[in-house]
Amino acid sequence: MGEFDLIARHFTRPVRRAALGVGDDCALLAPRPGMQLAVTSDMLLEGRHFFPDVDPEALGHKALAVNLSDLAACGAEPLAFTLALALPEADDAWLAAFARGLLALAEQHGCELVGGDTTRGPLAICITAFGEVPAGQALLRSSAQVGDDLYVSGTLGDARLALEALQGRIALPEALLARARQRLERPNPRVALGLRLRGLASSAIDLSDGLAGDLGHVLRASGVGAHLVAERILELIAIKPYLSSADGQFEPDFLLQRAVSGGDDYELAFTAPPAARAAVTEAARQAATPVARIGQIEAAPGLRVVDAAGRALRQAFPSFDHFA
Ligand code: ADP
Ligand code: MG
């Protein structure tokens, strides 16, 4: 199978919204009048972002999901994406499974594959996704206000617990590992929620490197600080109710660390004024996405994790950095 057979067989699909898809030197996109294009790229490398033996269907899903999560964080509606792929070999069965996972998620979000590049090399996947957002309405990191509530969607920490279990650093019962592993390998981009938060959230970001680090970007961009309530965050670990309290591995401090500093959650963290609480609840209901209020924006810079009495915990919460 040559390069062009490979592209034709696995990555060429008829386009519906784009003016031109795979097959020419450029794809052509026509955003609707009054809309801005939201553009984002994410790269996944073997050994760095996924294990060499990862299920190719899950990998296809995740490669697009992490990009759709960025569009969601901006309140953009997915439109199209390109796929740059380096492959050690043209393995037809592997490619078919990868394309299945990729294109199923693409279909679910009406996001079309319109082009890309394919070369031989160590396995690497780089997707650039394009979305549409009404001019001036994109959700940004830079506009959180003092007094705003701080929210997060879905669950936190499960992806990190799965990673540590797969690395053999902790032991999880099989059923719990399977559940946590879904969160690591098949994140669910919160696109519907992002769309409903337009005009409602004062700021938003998606969580890829861990809540503390990603929230830090919002706080610095907005020139504010925040506190997070530890108890509320612990409740967001999906597998926590099933972890035996007799198991010394899973002390509250340990779990809090995974939820606050662990990466790969691909949830949305966002802020909104207290007057918007009912509207946020309604947006979450309409998007069929759980949302929890976990803290508040404050004037004092920095991020504090506090106990139920409001006392700051002394634990440090580092975040992931490829070059740190
Ligand atoms: P060029 O020589 O102009 O860079 P290529 O010969 O690399 O174009 O690719 C041929 C066509 O196939 C182009 O339309 C390109 O966008 C598309 N393409 C290449 N690789 C992929 C891929 N992995 N997924 C989708 N489309 C691809
Ligand atoms: Mg090329």
mmCIF file of N, CA and C in Angstrom, residues 108-212:
data_model
loop_
_atom_site.group_PDB
_atom_site.id
_atom_site.type_symbol
_atom_site.label_atom_id
_atom_site.label_comp_id
_atom_site.label_asym_id
_atom_site.label_seq_id
_atom_site.Cartn_x
_atom_site.Cartn_y
_atom_site.Cartn_z
ATOM 1 N N GLN A 108 -19.553 12.363 15.091
ATOM 2 C CA GLN A 108 -20.387 12.741 16.234
ATOM 3 C C GLN A 108 -20.451 14.266 16.407
ATOM 4 N N HIS A 109 -19.359 14.947 16.047
ATOM 5 C CA HIS A 109 -19.305 16.398 16.236
ATOM 6 C C HIS A 109 -19.423 17.168 14.923
ATOM 7 N N GLY A 110 -19.740 16.504 13.828
ATOM 8 C CA GLY A 110 -19.861 17.191 12.544
ATOM 9 C C GLY A 110 -18.585 17.903 12.148
ATOM 10 N N CYS A 111 -17.432 17.283 12.461
ATOM 11 C CA CYS A 111 -16.130 17.900 12.185
ATOM 12 C C CYS A 111 -15.447 17.076 11.089
ATOM 13 N N GLU A 112 -15.233 17.660 9.907
ATOM 14 C CA GLU A 112 -14.787 16.878 8.756
ATOM 15 C C GLU A 112 -13.271 16.863 8.609
ATOM 16 N N LEU A 113 -12.746 15.718 8.186
ATOM 17 C CA LEU A 113 -11.317 15.617 7.841
ATOM 18 C C LEU A 113 -11.144 16.178 6.431
ATOM 19 N N VAL A 114 -10.387 17.281 6.298
ATOM 20 C CA VAL A 114 -10.293 17.949 4.993
ATOM 21 C C VAL A 114 -8.894 17.915 4.388
ATOM 22 N N GLY A 115 -7.906 17.358 5.104
ATOM 23 C CA GLY A 115 -6.572 17.319 4.510
ATOM 24 C C GLY A 115 -5.553 16.868 5.528
ATOM 25 N N GLY A 116 -4.283 16.923 5.131
ATOM 26 C CA GLY A 116 -3.246 16.513 6.057
ATOM 27 C C GLY A 116 -1.944 16.260 5.352
ATOM 28 N N ASP A 117 -1.096 15.470 5.997
ATOM 29 C CA ASP A 117 0.178 15.085 5.411
ATOM 30 C C ASP A 117 0.544 13.735 5.993
ATOM 31 N N THR A 118 1.209 12.901 5.202
ATOM 32 C CA THR A 118 1.556 11.554 5.643
ATOM 33 C C THR A 118 3.011 11.287 5.290
ATOM 34 N N THR A 119 3.806 10.925 6.306
ATOM 35 C CA THR A 119 5.215 10.617 6.039
ATOM 36 C C THR A 119 5.615 9.381 6.846
ATOM 37 N N ARG A 120 6.737 8.789 6.468
ATOM 38 C CA ARG A 120 7.265 7.681 7.258
ATOM 39 C C ARG A 120 8.116 8.242 8.391
ATOM 40 N N GLY A 121 7.979 7.653 9.576
ATOM 41 C CA GLY A 121 8.776 8.120 10.712
ATOM 42 C C GLY A 121 8.238 7.530 11.987
ATOM 43 N N PRO A 122 8.852 7.866 13.128
ATOM 44 C CA PRO A 122 8.338 7.387 14.413
ATOM 45 C C PRO A 122 6.907 7.890 14.599
ATOM 46 N N LEU A 123 6.039 7.029 15.128
ATOM 47 C CA LEU A 123 4.608 7.340 15.195
ATOM 48 C C LEU A 123 4.338 8.684 15.872
ATOM 49 N N ALA A 124 3.730 9.594 15.125
ATOM 50 C CA ALA A 124 3.359 10.913 15.640
ATOM 51 C C ALA A 124 2.091 11.365 14.935
ATOM 52 N N ILE A 125 1.226 12.027 15.667
ATOM 53 C CA ILE A 125 -0.061 12.460 15.135
ATOM 54 C C ILE A 125 -0.233 13.925 15.479
ATOM 55 N N CYS A 126 -0.396 14.763 14.465
ATOM 56 C CA CYS A 126 -0.649 16.174 14.734
ATOM 57 C C CYS A 126 -1.927 16.581 14.033
ATOM 58 N N ILE A 127 -2.887 17.020 14.805
ATOM 59 C CA ILE A 127 -4.172 17.451 14.249
ATOM 60 C C ILE A 127 -4.315 18.957 14.430
ATOM 61 N N THR A 128 -4.787 19.621 13.387
ATOM 62 C CA THR A 128 -5.197 21.017 13.498
ATOM 63 C C THR A 128 -6.696 21.052 13.272
ATOM 64 N N ALA A 129 -7.416 21.630 14.221
ATOM 65 C CA ALA A 129 -8.875 21.678 14.111
ATOM 66 C C ALA A 129 -9.334 23.116 13.947
ATOM 67 N N PHE A 130 -10.420 23.269 13.183
ATOM 68 C CA PHE A 130 -10.997 24.580 12.912
ATOM 69 C C PHE A 130 -12.431 24.582 13.426
ATOM 70 N N GLY A 131 -12.784 25.650 14.121
ATOM 71 C CA GLY A 131 -14.161 25.788 14.589
ATOM 72 C C GLY A 131 -14.678 27.170 14.246
ATOM 73 N N GLU A 132 -15.975 27.357 14.458
ATOM 74 C CA GLU A 132 -16.612 28.642 14.180
ATOM 75 C C GLU A 132 -17.162 29.217 15.467
ATOM 76 N N VAL A 133 -16.987 30.522 15.639
ATOM 77 C CA VAL A 133 -17.565 31.181 16.805
ATOM 78 C C VAL A 133 -18.020 32.575 16.363
ATOM 79 N N PRO A 134 -19.197 33.029 16.810
ATOM 80 C CA PRO A 134 -19.638 34.375 16.409
ATOM 81 C C PRO A 134 -18.580 35.399 16.805
ATOM 82 N N ALA A 135 -18.303 36.349 15.905
ATOM 83 C CA ALA A 135 -17.228 37.320 16.119
ATOM 84 C C ALA A 135 -17.370 37.964 17.495
ATOM 85 N N GLY A 136 -16.275 37.945 18.252
ATOM 86 C CA GLY A 136 -16.252 38.601 19.561
ATOM 87 C C GLY A 136 -16.804 37.767 20.703
ATOM 88 N N GLN A 137 -17.329 36.560 20.419
ATOM 89 C CA GLN A 137 -17.962 35.779 21.499
ATOM 90 C C GLN A 137 -17.130 34.594 22.000
ATOM 91 N N ALA A 138 -15.904 34.433 21.477
ATOM 92 C CA ALA A 138 -15.077 33.313 21.946
ATOM 93 C C ALA A 138 -14.821 33.442 23.451
ATOM 94 N N LEU A 139 -14.830 32.315 24.144
ATOM 95 C CA LEU A 139 -14.478 32.300 25.568
ATOM 96 C C LEU A 139 -12.959 32.390 25.665
ATOM 97 N N LEU A 140 -12.471 33.249 26.549
ATOM 98 C CA LEU A 140 -11.031 33.484 26.674
ATOM 99 C C LEU A 140 -10.557 33.180 28.090
ATOM 100 N N ARG A 141 -9.222 33.108 28.222
ATOM 101 C CA ARG A 141 -8.626 32.880 29.546
ATOM 102 C C ARG A 141 -8.526 34.172 30.348
ATOM 103 N N SER A 142 -8.648 35.301 29.674
ATOM 104 C CA SER A 142 -8.182 36.565 30.240
ATOM 105 C C SER A 142 -9.241 37.411 30.921
ATOM 106 N N SER A 143 -10.447 36.878 31.128
ATOM 107 C CA SER A 143 -11.484 37.789 31.620
ATOM 108 C C SER A 143 -12.206 37.288 32.868
ATOM 109 N N ALA A 144 -11.537 36.464 33.698
ATOM 110 C CA ALA A 144 -12.118 36.078 34.991
ATOM 111 C C ALA A 144 -12.131 37.310 35.899
ATOM 112 N N GLN A 145 -13.220 37.478 36.668
ATOM 113 C CA GLN A 145 -13.380 38.662 37.523
ATOM 114 C C GLN A 145 -13.360 38.248 38.995
ATOM 115 N N VAL A 146 -12.813 39.124 39.838
ATOM 116 C CA VAL A 146 -12.831 38.883 41.283
ATOM 117 C C VAL A 146 -14.282 38.698 41.732
ATOM 118 N N GLY A 147 -14.527 37.654 42.514
ATOM 119 C CA GLY A 147 -15.884 37.355 42.984
ATOM 120 C C GLY A 147 -16.583 36.296 42.150
ATOM 121 N N ASP A 148 -16.078 36.022 40.936
ATOM 122 C CA ASP A 148 -16.688 34.973 40.102
ATOM 123 C C ASP A 148 -16.596 33.610 40.785
ATOM 124 N N ASP A 149 -17.576 32.777 40.529
ATOM 125 C CA ASP A 149 -17.503 31.366 40.927
ATOM 126 C C ASP A 149 -16.598 30.637 39.942
ATOM 127 N N LEU A 150 -15.987 29.559 40.454
ATOM 128 C CA LEU A 150 -15.109 28.733 39.641
ATOM 129 C C LEU A 150 -15.767 27.355 39.511
ATOM 130 N N TYR A 151 -15.887 26.883 38.277
ATOM 131 C CA TYR A 151 -16.569 25.608 38.011
ATOM 132 C C TYR A 151 -15.648 24.654 37.245
ATOM 133 N N VAL A 152 -15.970 23.376 37.334
ATOM 134 C CA VAL A 152 -15.313 22.397 36.461
ATOM 135 C C VAL A 152 -16.369 21.385 35.997
ATOM 136 N N SER A 153 -16.229 20.913 34.774
ATOM 137 C CA SER A 153 -17.154 19.902 34.253
ATOM 138 C C SER A 153 -16.666 18.505 34.629
ATOM 139 N N GLY A 154 -17.579 17.545 34.605
ATOM 140 C CA GLY A 154 -17.226 16.124 34.648
ATOM 141 C C GLY A 154 -16.428 15.673 35.855
ATOM 142 N N THR A 155 -15.381 14.925 35.603
ATOM 143 C CA THR A 155 -14.624 14.283 36.667
ATOM 144 C C THR A 155 -13.146 14.684 36.580
ATOM 145 N N LEU A 156 -12.436 14.547 37.688
ATOM 146 C CA LEU A 156 -11.019 14.920 37.753
ATOM 147 C C LEU A 156 -10.198 13.773 38.334
ATOM 148 N N GLY A 157 -9.000 13.588 37.823
ATOM 149 C CA GLY A 157 -8.037 12.701 38.487
ATOM 150 C C GLY A 157 -8.061 11.251 38.044
ATOM 151 N N ASP A 158 -9.157 10.811 37.430
ATOM 152 C CA ASP A 158 -9.249 9.393 37.058
ATOM 153 C C ASP A 158 -8.217 9.021 35.989
ATOM 154 N N ALA A 159 -7.999 9.937 35.028
ATOM 155 C CA ALA A 159 -7.027 9.656 33.963
ATOM 156 C C ALA A 159 -5.638 9.460 34.572
ATOM 157 N N ARG A 160 -5.299 10.305 35.538
ATOM 158 C CA ARG A 160 -3.990 10.207 36.173
ATOM 159 C C ARG A 160 -3.853 8.915 36.982
ATOM 160 N N LEU A 161 -4.932 8.523 37.665
ATOM 161 C CA LEU A 161 -4.900 7.267 38.426
ATOM 162 C C LEU A 161 -4.712 6.085 37.476
ATOM 163 N N ALA A 162 -5.364 6.138 36.313
ATOM 164 C CA ALA A 162 -5.190 5.057 35.321
ATOM 165 C C ALA A 162 -3.748 5.016 34.838
ATOM 166 N N LEU A 163 -3.173 6.184 34.550
ATOM 167 C CA LEU A 163 -1.787 6.240 34.076
ATOM 168 C C LEU A 163 -0.848 5.617 35.111
ATOM 169 N N GLU A 164 -1.017 5.979 36.378
ATOM 170 C CA GLU A 164 -0.132 5.452 37.423
ATOM 171 C C GLU A 164 -0.318 3.945 37.591
ATOM 172 N N ALA A 165 -1.548 3.472 37.402
ATOM 173 C CA ALA A 165 -1.788 2.024 37.498
ATOM 174 C C ALA A 165 -1.119 1.299 36.320
ATOM 175 N N LEU A 166 -1.225 1.869 35.115
ATOM 176 C CA LEU A 166 -0.611 1.247 33.931
ATOM 177 C C LEU A 166 0.910 1.259 34.035
ATOM 178 N N GLN A 167 1.441 2.258 34.741
ATOM 179 C CA GLN A 167 2.894 2.327 34.947
ATOM 180 C C GLN A 167 3.344 1.442 36.113
ATOM 181 N N GLY A 168 2.378 0.817 36.794
ATOM 182 C CA GLY A 168 2.705 -0.077 37.905
ATOM 183 C C GLY A 168 3.052 0.649 39.181
ATOM 184 N N ARG A 169 2.692 1.933 39.280
ATOM 185 C CA ARG A 169 3.025 2.683 40.494
ATOM 186 C C ARG A 169 1.959 2.561 41.570
ATOM 187 N N ILE A 170 0.721 2.251 41.168
ATOM 188 C CA ILE A 170 -0.325 1.948 42.140
ATOM 189 C C ILE A 170 -1.064 0.702 41.647
ATOM 190 N N ALA A 171 -1.812 0.073 42.551
ATOM 191 C CA ALA A 171 -2.594 -1.106 42.167
ATOM 192 C C ALA A 171 -4.072 -0.754 42.234
ATOM 193 N N LEU A 172 -4.764 -0.936 41.111
ATOM 194 C CA LEU A 172 -6.212 -0.709 41.077
ATOM 195 C C LEU A 172 -6.896 -2.011 40.725
ATOM 196 N N PRO A 173 -8.034 -2.328 41.384
ATOM 197 C CA PRO A 173 -8.810 -3.496 40.966
ATOM 198 C C PRO A 173 -9.176 -3.363 39.487
ATOM 199 N N GLU A 174 -9.266 -4.511 38.802
ATOM 200 C CA GLU A 174 -9.430 -4.518 37.342
ATOM 201 C C GLU A 174 -10.600 -3.663 36.840
ATOM 202 N N ALA A 175 -11.740 -3.782 37.519
ATOM 203 C CA ALA A 175 -12.930 -3.056 37.050
ATOM 204 C C ALA A 175 -12.727 -1.542 37.181
ATOM 205 N N LEU A 176 -12.035 -1.129 38.244
ATOM 206 C CA LEU A 176 -11.793 0.303 38.434
ATOM 207 C C LEU A 176 -10.769 0.816 37.439
ATOM 208 N N LEU A 177 -9.755 -0.006 37.166
ATOM 209 C CA LEU A 177 -8.764 0.401 36.169
ATOM 210 C C LEU A 177 -9.452 0.571 34.808
ATOM 211 N N ALA A 178 -10.347 -0.367 34.473
ATOM 212 C CA ALA A 178 -11.040 -0.275 33.181
ATOM 213 C C ALA A 178 -11.807 1.044 33.088
ATOM 214 N N ARG A 179 -12.441 1.418 34.194
ATOM 215 C CA ARG A 179 -13.244 2.636 34.199
ATOM 216 C C ARG A 179 -12.355 3.884 34.093
ATOM 217 N N ALA A 180 -11.274 3.894 34.883
ATOM 218 C CA ALA A 180 -10.374 5.047 34.862
ATOM 219 C C ALA A 180 -9.656 5.142 33.510
ATOM 220 N N ARG A 181 -9.355 3.997 32.953
ATOM 221 C CA ARG A 181 -8.644 3.953 31.678
ATOM 222 C C ARG A 181 -9.467 4.568 30.540
ATOM 223 N N GLN A 182 -10.795 4.417 30.633
ATOM 224 C CA GLN A 182 -11.679 5.074 29.671
ATOM 225 C C GLN A 182 -11.449 6.578 29.691
ATOM 226 N N ARG A 183 -11.258 7.117 30.896
ATOM 227 C CA ARG A 183 -11.068 8.567 31.036
ATOM 228 C C ARG A 183 -9.709 8.976 30.461
ATOM 229 N N LEU A 184 -8.713 8.091 30.582
ATOM 230 C CA LEU A 184 -7.377 8.394 30.046
ATOM 231 C C LEU A 184 -7.363 8.274 28.522
ATOM 232 N N GLU A 185 -7.959 7.207 28.014
ATOM 233 C CA GLU A 185 -7.814 6.896 26.593
ATOM 234 C C GLU A 185 -8.949 7.407 25.718
ATOM 235 N N ARG A 186 -10.103 7.666 26.321
ATOM 236 C CA ARG A 186 -11.239 8.118 25.517
ATOM 237 C C ARG A 186 -11.904 9.331 26.140
ATOM 238 N N PRO A 187 -11.153 10.433 26.266
ATOM 239 C CA PRO A 187 -11.762 11.629 26.852
ATOM 240 C C PRO A 187 -12.936 12.109 25.993
ATOM 241 N N ASN A 188 -13.888 12.740 26.675
ATOM 242 C CA ASN A 188 -15.126 13.172 26.036
ATOM 243 C C ASN A 188 -15.093 14.698 25.930
ATOM 244 N N PRO A 189 -14.753 15.256 24.759
ATOM 245 C CA PRO A 189 -14.615 16.714 24.677
ATOM 246 C C PRO A 189 -15.950 17.400 24.959
ATOM 247 N N ARG A 190 -15.911 18.456 25.772
ATOM 248 C CA ARG A 190 -17.149 19.074 26.283
ATOM 249 C C ARG A 190 -17.666 20.165 25.360
ATOM 250 N N VAL A 191 -17.827 19.798 24.095
ATOM 251 C CA VAL A 191 -18.203 20.771 23.065
ATOM 252 C C VAL A 191 -19.578 21.392 23.341
ATOM 253 N N ALA A 192 -20.558 20.565 23.689
ATOM 254 C CA ALA A 192 -21.924 21.073 23.901
ATOM 255 C C ALA A 192 -21.932 22.083 25.042
ATOM 256 N N LEU A 193 -21.167 21.782 26.093
ATOM 257 C CA LEU A 193 -21.106 22.712 27.230
ATOM 258 C C LEU A 193 -20.443 24.025 26.815
ATOM 259 N N GLY A 194 -19.335 23.936 26.093
ATOM 260 C CA GLY A 194 -18.635 25.142 25.639
ATOM 261 C C GLY A 194 -19.568 26.072 24.860
ATOM 262 N N LEU A 195 -20.390 25.488 24.008
ATOM 263 C CA LEU A 195 -21.316 26.310 23.213
ATOM 264 C C LEU A 195 -22.339 27.011 24.105
ATOM 265 N N ARG A 196 -22.830 26.271 25.126
ATOM 266 C CA ARG A 196 -23.840 26.851 26.031
ATOM 267 C C ARG A 196 -23.246 27.907 26.954
ATOM 268 N N LEU A 197 -21.932 27.896 27.117
ATOM 269 C CA LEU A 197 -21.294 28.859 28.040
ATOM 270 C C LEU A 197 -20.995 30.194 27.377
ATOM 271 N N ARG A 198 -21.177 30.258 26.053
ATOM 272 C CA ARG A 198 -20.967 31.545 25.374
ATOM 273 C C ARG A 198 -21.913 32.579 25.959
ATOM 274 N N GLY A 199 -21.386 33.760 26.259
ATOM 275 C CA GLY A 199 -22.218 34.826 26.812
ATOM 276 C C GLY A 199 -22.556 34.613 28.276
ATOM 277 N N LEU A 200 -22.061 33.525 28.874
ATOM 278 C CA LEU A 200 -22.405 33.191 30.262
ATOM 279 C C LEU A 200 -21.136 33.114 31.114
ATOM 280 N N ALA A 201 -20.152 32.336 30.654
ATOM 281 C CA ALA A 201 -18.888 32.219 31.385
ATOM 282 C C ALA A 201 -18.049 33.473 31.140
ATOM 283 N N SER A 202 -17.342 33.917 32.178
ATOM 284 C CA SER A 202 -16.459 35.079 31.997
ATOM 285 C C SER A 202 -15.098 34.636 31.468
ATOM 286 N N SER A 203 -14.714 33.367 31.718
ATOM 287 C CA SER A 203 -13.459 32.836 31.181
ATOM 288 C C SER A 203 -13.575 31.316 31.137
ATOM 289 N N ALA A 204 -12.729 30.686 30.338
ATOM 290 C CA ALA A 204 -12.735 29.216 30.271
ATOM 291 C C ALA A 204 -11.391 28.706 29.782
ATOM 292 N N ILE A 205 -11.106 27.449 30.130
ATOM 293 C CA ILE A 205 -9.901 26.767 29.652
ATOM 294 C C ILE A 205 -10.204 25.273 29.680
ATOM 295 N N ASP A 206 -9.530 24.494 28.854
ATOM 296 C CA ASP A 206 -9.703 23.046 28.989
ATOM 297 C C ASP A 206 -8.506 22.488 29.760
ATOM 298 N N LEU A 207 -8.737 21.376 30.447
ATOM 299 C CA LEU A 207 -7.744 20.837 31.378
ATOM 300 C C LEU A 207 -6.966 19.706 30.718
ATOM 301 N N SER A 208 -5.732 20.001 30.329
ATOM 302 C CA SER A 208 -4.884 18.960 29.752
ATOM 303 C C SER A 208 -3.685 18.653 30.647
ATOM 304 N N ASP A 209 -3.147 19.663 31.303
ATOM 305 C CA ASP A 209 -1.929 19.478 32.113
ATOM 306 C C ASP A 209 -2.220 19.405 33.614
ATOM 307 N N GLY A 210 -3.481 19.414 33.989
ATOM 308 C CA GLY A 210 -3.853 19.396 35.399
ATOM 309 C C GLY A 210 -4.539 20.694 35.796
ATOM 310 N N LEU A 211 -5.530 20.562 36.680
ATOM 311 C CA LEU A 211 -6.349 21.720 37.099
ATOM 312 C C LEU A 211 -5.491 22.875 37.604
ATOM 313 N N ALA A 212 -4.540 22.595 38.499
ATOM 314 C CA ALA A 212 -3.767 23.687 39.119
ATOM 315 C C ALA A 212 -3.006 24.475 38.061
#
